[in-house]
Coordinates of C-alpha atoms in Angstrom, one line a residue:
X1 CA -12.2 15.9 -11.3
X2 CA -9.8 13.7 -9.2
X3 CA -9.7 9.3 -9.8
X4 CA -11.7 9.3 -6.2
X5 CA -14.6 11.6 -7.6
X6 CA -15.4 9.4 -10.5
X7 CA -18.7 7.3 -10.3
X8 CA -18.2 4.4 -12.0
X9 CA -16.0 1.6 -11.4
X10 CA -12.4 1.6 -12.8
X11 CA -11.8 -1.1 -15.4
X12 CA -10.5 -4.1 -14.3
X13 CA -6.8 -3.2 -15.2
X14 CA -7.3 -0.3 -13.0
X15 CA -8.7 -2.1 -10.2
X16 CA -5.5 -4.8 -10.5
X17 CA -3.3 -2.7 -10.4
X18 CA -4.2 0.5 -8.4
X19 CA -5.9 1.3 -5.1
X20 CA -9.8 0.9 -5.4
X21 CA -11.1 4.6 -4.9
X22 CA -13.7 5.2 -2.4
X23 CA -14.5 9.0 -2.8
X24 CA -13.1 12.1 -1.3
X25 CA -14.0 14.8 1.8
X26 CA -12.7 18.1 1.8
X27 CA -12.7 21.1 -0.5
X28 CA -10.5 21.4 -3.3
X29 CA -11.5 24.3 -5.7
X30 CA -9.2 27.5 -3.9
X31 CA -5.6 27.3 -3.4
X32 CA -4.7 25.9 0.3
X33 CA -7.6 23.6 0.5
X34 CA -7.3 19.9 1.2
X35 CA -9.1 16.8 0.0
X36 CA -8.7 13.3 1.6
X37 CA -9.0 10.8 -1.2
X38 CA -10.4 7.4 0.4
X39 CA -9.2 4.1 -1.1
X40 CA -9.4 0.6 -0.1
X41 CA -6.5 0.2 2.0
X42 CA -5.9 3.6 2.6
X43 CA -5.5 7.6 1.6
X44 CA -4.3 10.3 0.5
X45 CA -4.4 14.2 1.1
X46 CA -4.2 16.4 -1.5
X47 CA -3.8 20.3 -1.6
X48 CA -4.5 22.7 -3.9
X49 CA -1.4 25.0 -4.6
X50 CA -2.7 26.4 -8.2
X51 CA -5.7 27.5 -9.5
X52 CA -6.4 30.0 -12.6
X53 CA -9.5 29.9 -14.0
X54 CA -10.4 28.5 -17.0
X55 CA -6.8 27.5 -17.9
X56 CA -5.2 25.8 -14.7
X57 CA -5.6 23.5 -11.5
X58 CA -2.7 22.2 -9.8
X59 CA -2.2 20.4 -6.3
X60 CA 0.5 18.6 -4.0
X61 CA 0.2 15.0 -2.3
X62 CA 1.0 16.2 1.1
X63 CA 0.3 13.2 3.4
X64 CA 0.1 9.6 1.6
X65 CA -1.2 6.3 3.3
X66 CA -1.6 4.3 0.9
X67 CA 0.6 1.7 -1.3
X68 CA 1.0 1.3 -4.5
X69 CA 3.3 -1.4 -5.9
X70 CA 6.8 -1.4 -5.6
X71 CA 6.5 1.0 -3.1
X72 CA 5.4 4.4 -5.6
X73 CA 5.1 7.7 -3.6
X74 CA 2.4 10.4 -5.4
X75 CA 3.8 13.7 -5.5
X76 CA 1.6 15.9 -7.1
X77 CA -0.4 16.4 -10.3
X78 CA -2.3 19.0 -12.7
X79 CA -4.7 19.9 -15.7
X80 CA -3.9 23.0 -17.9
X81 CA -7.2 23.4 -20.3
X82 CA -6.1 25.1 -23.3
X83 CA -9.1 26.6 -25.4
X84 CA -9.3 25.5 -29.4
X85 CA -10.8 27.2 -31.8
X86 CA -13.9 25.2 -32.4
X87 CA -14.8 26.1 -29.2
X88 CA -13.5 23.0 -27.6
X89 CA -11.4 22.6 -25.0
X90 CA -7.7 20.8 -24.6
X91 CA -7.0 19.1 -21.3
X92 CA -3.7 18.0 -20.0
X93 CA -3.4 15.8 -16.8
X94 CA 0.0 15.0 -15.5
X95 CA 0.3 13.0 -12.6
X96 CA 4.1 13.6 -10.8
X97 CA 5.4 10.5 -8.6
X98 CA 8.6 8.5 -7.3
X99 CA 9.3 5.7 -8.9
X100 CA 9.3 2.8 -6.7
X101 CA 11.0 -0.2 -8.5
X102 CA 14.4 -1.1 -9.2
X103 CA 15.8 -1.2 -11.8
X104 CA 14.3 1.7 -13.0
X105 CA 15.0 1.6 -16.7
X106 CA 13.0 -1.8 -16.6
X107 CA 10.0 -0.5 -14.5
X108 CA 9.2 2.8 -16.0
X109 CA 7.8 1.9 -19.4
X110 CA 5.4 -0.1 -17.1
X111 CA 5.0 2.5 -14.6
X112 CA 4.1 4.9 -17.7
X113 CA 1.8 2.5 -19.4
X114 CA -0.1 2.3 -16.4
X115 CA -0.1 5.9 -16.0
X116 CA -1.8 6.5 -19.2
X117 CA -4.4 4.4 -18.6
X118 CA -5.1 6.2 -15.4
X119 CA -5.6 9.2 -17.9
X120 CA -7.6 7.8 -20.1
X121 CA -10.0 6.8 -17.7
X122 CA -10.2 10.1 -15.4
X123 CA -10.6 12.2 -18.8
X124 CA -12.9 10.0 -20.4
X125 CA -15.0 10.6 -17.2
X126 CA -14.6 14.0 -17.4
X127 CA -15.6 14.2 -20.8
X128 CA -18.9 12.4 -20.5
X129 CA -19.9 15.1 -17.6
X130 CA -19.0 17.8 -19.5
X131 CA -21.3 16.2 -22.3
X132 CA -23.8 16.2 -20.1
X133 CA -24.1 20.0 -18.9

């Protein structure tokens, strides 16, 4: 599930300080295939370069038009699911980017604090469709 696919609203911290996502057009479940990810203000296309089954999705930002603050470029991103033994599943979502602020040192902490809360909010929507099938 990419930010763009999610129904509901991002919080308000989201919205403040990210793009406002509109929704997507494209494929994006075989390697090669390309989704353009609509925001307020802009896009951007992302392709598929991983997939295993069960275990791994990965894809490339190939073509960005759209700005983030500070000028950050998206490079990339992935989940690896990692089955438990309770029959639950593990997912990790890493988003890659270029930071776009100087000094660095001073803008990453906010850079990752922000990023996290990106996470939170794309799993927790993942998490309540998976609840629901």
């Amino acid at each position: 599930m990419f930010y763009e696919q999610i129904d509901e609203r991002p919080p308000w911290y989201l919205r403040w300080l990210l793009p406002i996502p509109l929704g997507t057009e494209g494929e994006k479940t075989a390697v090669g295939d390309e989704a353009r990810c609509l925001y307020e203000g802009g896009y951007l296309i992302k392709r598929v370069t991983r997939v295993e089954p069960e275990e791994l999705y990965e894809f490339e930002v190939c073509e960005q038009d759209l700005h983030f603050g500070g000028g950050m470029v998206l490079s990339g991103g992935s989940y690896v699911l990692t089955a438990r033994g309770d029959g639950a599943t593990e997912v990790e979502l890493t988003t890659r980017y270029r930071h776009g602020r100087r000094p660095g040192w001073l803008f990453a902490p906010i850079e990752g604090a922000v990023c996290h809360a990106f996470h939170r909010h794309i799993l927790r929507a993942m998490r309540r469709v998976a609840e629901k099938h």
